[in-house]
Amino acid sequence: MAVREILLYPDPQLKVVSSEVTDFEGTELRDMLQDLEDTLDDSPFCVGIAAPQIAAMRRILLIDVSRSRKPVPNGGRLFLINPVVVESEGAILGREGCLSLPHLTANVTRAQSIVVKYNDRNGSEHTLASSEFEARVILHELDHLDGLLFLDRVSSLKTDIFRRKRY
């Protein structure tokens, strides 16, 4: 369909809680999924995107951690629709970036492993166990569905946020 413009902080839409997807039959969902893929593909270093980042206020995220140099358990492109974390374990600090804050990175503590229930593009329910980097990406994108940014998760605005040298 189209590469969509990424909403940039401080756009107020980034703070809106997204609505659940209920219609898995129509073209609206299919078009939105394609727009997310096209937009992700247009961002070569990006490993995830959430629908609210393209002003589509639905509970949809797309991850593709195979684009990372880090080893990942599931390692492919995956749409998670209406995702819910049902289990989480551990905590690990790691550096994150975001398409909506392209000039910043930050140290953020996230769960080390998670289990997520979600729907696929046909509405079928699945469960995904994830850990390490892949879990971090899912949790980061899931925050967007709840109107949160990584800035909301840092311990210290002074010591945990860094300006990118180039973006």
PDB file of C-alpha atoms in Angstrom:
ATOM      1  CA  MET A   1       0.000   0.000   0.000  1.00  0.00           C
ATOM      2  CA  ALA A   2       2.206   2.863   1.254  1.00  0.00           C
ATOM      3  CA  VAL A   3       5.093   4.007   3.359  1.00  0.00           C
ATOM      4  CA  ARG A   4       3.436   6.088   6.050  1.00  0.00           C
ATOM      5  CA  GLU A   5       4.846   9.073   7.898  1.00  0.00           C
ATOM      6  CA  ILE A   6       6.125   8.230  11.391  1.00  0.00           C
ATOM      7  CA  LEU A   7       4.658  10.346  14.176  1.00  0.00           C
ATOM      8  CA  LEU A   8       7.445  12.105  16.041  1.00  0.00           C
ATOM      9  CA  TYR A   9       7.587  13.032  19.703  1.00  0.00           C
ATOM     10  CA  PRO A  10       5.924  15.175  21.082  1.00  0.00           C
ATOM     11  CA  ASP A  11       2.941  14.415  18.812  1.00  0.00           C
ATOM     12  CA  PRO A  12      -0.011  13.961  21.226  1.00  0.00           C
ATOM     13  CA  GLN A  13      -1.299  10.933  19.283  1.00  0.00           C
ATOM     14  CA  LEU A  14       1.691   8.973  20.617  1.00  0.00           C
ATOM     15  CA  LYS A  15       0.140   9.214  24.102  1.00  0.00           C
ATOM     16  CA  VAL A  16      -3.244   7.736  23.084  1.00  0.00           C
ATOM     17  CA  VAL A  17      -4.223   4.201  24.131  1.00  0.00           C
ATOM     18  CA  SER A  18      -5.038   2.141  21.029  1.00  0.00           C
ATOM     19  CA  SER A  19      -8.251   0.242  20.364  1.00  0.00           C
ATOM     20  CA  GLU A  20      -8.522  -3.510  19.978  1.00  0.00           C
ATOM     21  CA  VAL A  21      -8.882  -4.980  16.528  1.00  0.00           C
ATOM     22  CA  THR A  22     -12.277  -6.673  16.211  1.00  0.00           C
ATOM     23  CA  ASP A  23     -12.734  -6.945  12.437  1.00  0.00           C
ATOM     24  CA  PHE A  24     -10.397  -9.487  10.876  1.00  0.00           C
ATOM     25  CA  GLU A  25     -12.438  -9.795   7.669  1.00  0.00           C
ATOM     26  CA  GLY A  26     -12.315  -6.356   6.066  1.00  0.00           C
ATOM     27  CA  THR A  27      -9.753  -4.616   3.920  1.00  0.00           C
ATOM     28  CA  GLU A  28      -8.976  -2.016   6.606  1.00  0.00           C
ATOM     29  CA  LEU A  29      -6.861  -4.474   8.609  1.00  0.00           C
ATOM     30  CA  ARG A  30      -5.131  -5.892   5.531  1.00  0.00           C
ATOM     31  CA  ASP A  31      -4.272  -2.380   4.299  1.00  0.00           C
ATOM     32  CA  MET A  32      -2.972  -1.335   7.730  1.00  0.00           C
ATOM     33  CA  LEU A  33      -0.749  -4.430   7.959  1.00  0.00           C
ATOM     34  CA  GLN A  34       0.678  -3.698   4.517  1.00  0.00           C
ATOM     35  CA  ASP A  35       1.338  -0.069   5.456  1.00  0.00           C
ATOM     36  CA  LEU A  36       3.190  -1.237   8.574  1.00  0.00           C
ATOM     37  CA  GLU A  37       5.319  -3.616   6.488  1.00  0.00           C
ATOM     38  CA  ASP A  38       6.075  -0.970   3.870  1.00  0.00           C
ATOM     39  CA  THR A  39       7.015   1.564   6.547  1.00  0.00           C
ATOM     40  CA  LEU A  40       9.224  -0.934   8.415  1.00  0.00           C
ATOM     41  CA  ASP A  41      10.931  -1.915   5.149  1.00  0.00           C
ATOM     42  CA  ASP A  42      11.627   1.771   4.484  1.00  0.00           C
ATOM     43  CA  SER A  43      13.499   2.016   7.817  1.00  0.00           C
ATOM     44  CA  PRO A  44      16.562  -0.206   7.307  1.00  0.00           C
ATOM     45  CA  PHE A  45      17.776  -0.312  10.927  1.00  0.00           C
ATOM     46  CA  CYS A  46      14.360  -0.676  12.505  1.00  0.00           C
ATOM     47  CA  VAL A  47      13.297  -3.985  14.093  1.00  0.00           C
ATOM     48  CA  GLY A  48       9.765  -3.065  15.114  1.00  0.00           C
ATOM     49  CA  ILE A  49       6.901  -0.669  14.549  1.00  0.00           C
ATOM     50  CA  ALA A  50       3.520  -0.183  16.197  1.00  0.00           C
ATOM     51  CA  ALA A  51       0.369   0.994  14.440  1.00  0.00           C
ATOM     52  CA  PRO A  52       0.079   4.173  16.561  1.00  0.00           C
ATOM     53  CA  GLN A  53       3.427   5.336  15.161  1.00  0.00           C
ATOM     54  CA  ILE A  54       1.722   5.702  11.768  1.00  0.00           C
ATOM     55  CA  ALA A  55      -1.385   7.300  13.322  1.00  0.00           C
ATOM     56  CA  ALA A  56      -3.403   4.066  13.130  1.00  0.00           C
ATOM     57  CA  MET A  57      -4.720   3.762  16.662  1.00  0.00           C
ATOM     58  CA  ARG A  58      -5.129  -0.015  16.705  1.00  0.00           C
ATOM     59  CA  ARG A  59      -3.454  -2.670  18.870  1.00  0.00           C
ATOM     60  CA  ILE A  60      -1.105  -3.959  16.181  1.00  0.00           C
ATOM     61  CA  LEU A  61       2.644  -4.284  16.164  1.00  0.00           C
ATOM     62  CA  LEU A  62       5.107  -5.704  13.684  1.00  0.00           C
ATOM     63  CA  ILE A  63       8.518  -6.992  14.670  1.00  0.00           C
ATOM     64  CA  ASP A  64      11.323  -8.299  12.509  1.00  0.00           C
ATOM     65  CA  VAL A  65      14.272  -9.063  14.751  1.00  0.00           C
ATOM     66  CA  SER A  66      15.953 -11.024  11.963  1.00  0.00           C
ATOM     67  CA  ARG A  67      17.142  -7.565  10.862  1.00  0.00           C
ATOM     68  CA  SER A  68      19.287  -7.366  13.996  1.00  0.00           C
ATOM     69  CA  ARG A  69      22.812  -8.620  14.491  1.00  0.00           C
ATOM     70  CA  LYS A  70      21.753 -10.074  17.846  1.00  0.00           C
ATOM     71  CA  PRO A  71      20.716 -13.746  18.094  1.00  0.00           C
ATOM     72  CA  VAL A  72      16.979 -14.179  18.588  1.00  0.00           C
ATOM     73  CA  PRO A  73      14.832 -17.203  19.474  1.00  0.00           C
ATOM     74  CA  ASN A  74      11.972 -16.809  16.984  1.00  0.00           C
ATOM     75  CA  GLY A  75      13.839 -14.521  14.627  1.00  0.00           C
ATOM     76  CA  GLY A  76      11.351 -13.640  11.918  1.00  0.00           C
ATOM     77  CA  ARG A  77       8.805 -11.098  10.832  1.00  0.00           C
ATOM     78  CA  LEU A  78       5.731 -11.304  12.988  1.00  0.00           C
ATOM     79  CA  PHE A  79       2.496  -9.353  13.359  1.00  0.00           C
ATOM     80  CA  LEU A  80       1.031  -9.348  16.855  1.00  0.00           C
ATOM     81  CA  ILE A  81      -2.555  -8.123  16.929  1.00  0.00           C
ATOM     82  CA  ASN A  82      -4.176  -7.397  20.300  1.00  0.00           C
ATOM     83  CA  PRO A  83      -1.046  -8.608  22.152  1.00  0.00           C
ATOM     84  CA  VAL A  84      -1.199  -9.202  25.906  1.00  0.00           C
ATOM     85  CA  VAL A  85       1.735 -10.178  28.102  1.00  0.00           C
ATOM     86  CA  VAL A  86       0.554 -13.129  30.219  1.00  0.00           C
ATOM     87  CA  GLU A  87       3.892 -13.938  31.874  1.00  0.00           C
ATOM     88  CA  SER A  88       7.112 -12.059  32.456  1.00  0.00           C
ATOM     89  CA  GLU A  89      10.283 -12.944  34.280  1.00  0.00           C
ATOM     90  CA  GLY A  90      13.511 -11.244  35.241  1.00  0.00           C
ATOM     91  CA  ALA A  91      14.726  -7.770  34.447  1.00  0.00           C
ATOM     92  CA  ILE A  92      17.556  -6.558  32.258  1.00  0.00           C
ATOM     93  CA  LEU A  93      18.835  -3.105  31.372  1.00  0.00           C
ATOM     94  CA  GLY A  94      19.412  -2.368  27.691  1.00  0.00           C
ATOM     95  CA  ARG A  95      19.739   0.480  25.211  1.00  0.00           C
ATOM     96  CA  GLU A  96      16.709   1.295  23.054  1.00  0.00           C
ATOM     97  CA  GLY A  97      15.983   3.584  20.147  1.00  0.00           C
ATOM     98  CA  CYS A  98      12.680   4.515  18.535  1.00  0.00           C
ATOM     99  CA  LEU A  99      11.456   5.711  15.165  1.00  0.00           C
ATOM    100  CA  SER A 100       9.341   8.325  16.967  1.00  0.00           C
ATOM    101  CA  LEU A 101      12.398   9.714  18.800  1.00  0.00           C
ATOM    102  CA  PRO A 102      15.069   9.308  16.115  1.00  0.00           C
ATOM    103  CA  HIS A 103      17.590  11.598  17.785  1.00  0.00           C
ATOM    104  CA  LEU A 104      17.637   9.763  21.159  1.00  0.00           C
ATOM    105  CA  THR A 105      18.443   6.408  22.727  1.00  0.00           C
ATOM    106  CA  ALA A 106      17.963   5.425  26.356  1.00  0.00           C
ATOM    107  CA  ASN A 107      18.775   2.767  28.918  1.00  0.00           C
ATOM    108  CA  VAL A 108      15.531   0.978  29.771  1.00  0.00           C
ATOM    109  CA  THR A 109      14.877  -1.934  32.112  1.00  0.00           C
ATOM    110  CA  ARG A 110      12.578  -4.581  30.605  1.00  0.00           C
ATOM    111  CA  ALA A 111      11.568  -8.142  31.454  1.00  0.00           C
ATOM    112  CA  GLN A 112      14.162 -10.682  30.367  1.00  0.00           C
ATOM    113  CA  SER A 113      11.563 -13.185  29.157  1.00  0.00           C
ATOM    114  CA  ILE A 114       7.865 -12.945  28.375  1.00  0.00           C
ATOM    115  CA  VAL A 115       4.917 -14.954  27.124  1.00  0.00           C
ATOM    116  CA  VAL A 116       2.495 -13.070  24.897  1.00  0.00           C
ATOM    117  CA  LYS A 117      -0.963 -14.037  23.670  1.00  0.00           C
ATOM    118  CA  TYR A 118      -1.965 -12.415  20.413  1.00  0.00           C
ATOM    119  CA  ASN A 119      -4.077 -12.770  17.282  1.00  0.00           C
ATOM    120  CA  ASP A 120      -2.664 -13.285  13.818  1.00  0.00           C
ATOM    121  CA  ARG A 121      -3.992 -11.522  10.722  1.00  0.00           C
ATOM    122  CA  ASN A 122      -6.841 -14.049  10.477  1.00  0.00           C
ATOM    123  CA  GLY A 123      -7.928 -13.599  14.092  1.00  0.00           C
ATOM    124  CA  SER A 124      -6.547 -16.925  15.316  1.00  0.00           C
ATOM    125  CA  GLU A 125      -5.071 -16.805  18.813  1.00  0.00           C
ATOM    126  CA  HIS A 126      -1.434 -17.753  19.427  1.00  0.00           C
ATOM    127  CA  THR A 127       1.019 -17.787  22.300  1.00  0.00           C
ATOM    128  CA  LEU A 128       4.649 -16.736  21.897  1.00  0.00           C
ATOM    129  CA  ALA A 129       7.455 -17.244  24.393  1.00  0.00           C
ATOM    130  CA  SER A 130      10.246 -14.738  23.892  1.00  0.00           C
ATOM    131  CA  SER A 131      13.389 -13.620  25.667  1.00  0.00           C
ATOM    132  CA  GLU A 132      16.296 -11.195  25.595  1.00  0.00           C
ATOM    133  CA  PHE A 133      16.356  -8.825  22.595  1.00  0.00           C
ATOM    134  CA  GLU A 134      13.161 -10.119  20.985  1.00  0.00           C
ATOM    135  CA  ALA A 135      11.248  -9.691  24.263  1.00  0.00           C
ATOM    136  CA  ARG A 136      12.630  -6.149  24.551  1.00  0.00           C
ATOM    137  CA  VAL A 137      11.414  -5.287  21.042  1.00  0.00           C
ATOM    138  CA  ILE A 138       7.937  -6.691  21.719  1.00  0.00           C
ATOM    139  CA  LEU A 139       7.657  -4.828  25.033  1.00  0.00           C
ATOM    140  CA  HIS A 140       8.896  -1.585  23.470  1.00  0.00           C
ATOM    141  CA  GLU A 141       6.328  -1.786  20.661  1.00  0.00           C
ATOM    142  CA  LEU A 142       3.576  -2.903  23.035  1.00  0.00           C
ATOM    143  CA  ASP A 143       4.182   0.262  25.073  1.00  0.00           C
ATOM    144  CA  HIS A 144       3.225   2.297  21.998  1.00  0.00           C
ATOM    145  CA  LEU A 145      -0.187   0.597  22.054  1.00  0.00           C
ATOM    146  CA  ASP A 146      -0.688   1.950  25.581  1.00  0.00           C
ATOM    147  CA  GLY A 147       0.478   5.477  24.791  1.00  0.00           C
ATOM    148  CA  LEU A 148       3.916   5.022  26.366  1.00  0.00           C
ATOM    149  CA  LEU A 149       7.358   5.879  25.036  1.00  0.00           C
ATOM    150  CA  PHE A 150      10.717   4.687  26.284  1.00  0.00           C
ATOM    151  CA  LEU A 151      11.100   8.118  27.917  1.00  0.00           C
ATOM    152  CA  ASP A 152       8.333   7.020  30.301  1.00  0.00           C
ATOM    153  CA  ARG A 153      10.445   4.031  31.389  1.00  0.00           C
ATOM    154  CA  VAL A 154      13.838   5.578  32.123  1.00  0.00           C
ATOM    155  CA  SER A 155      15.027   5.845  35.700  1.00  0.00           C
ATOM    156  CA  SER A 156      16.837   9.153  35.224  1.00  0.00           C
ATOM    157  CA  LEU A 157      16.322  11.701  32.473  1.00  0.00           C
ATOM    158  CA  LYS A 158      19.853  12.988  33.187  1.00  0.00           C
ATOM    159  CA  THR A 159      21.840   9.742  33.093  1.00  0.00           C
ATOM    160  CA  ASP A 160      19.803   7.297  30.981  1.00  0.00           C
ATOM    161  CA  ILE A 161      19.047   9.298  27.809  1.00  0.00           C
ATOM    162  CA  PHE A 162      21.622   9.796  25.057  1.00  0.00           C
ATOM    163  CA  ARG A 163      21.660  11.887  21.883  1.00  0.00           C
ATOM    164  CA  ARG A 164      22.431   9.898  18.738  1.00  0.00           C
ATOM    165  CA  LYS A 165      25.493  11.055  16.859  1.00  0.00           C
ATOM    166  CA  ARG A 166      23.633  10.630  13.579  1.00  0.00           C
ATOM    167  CA  TYR A 167      20.129   9.586  12.580  1.00  0.00           C
TER     168      TYR A 167
END
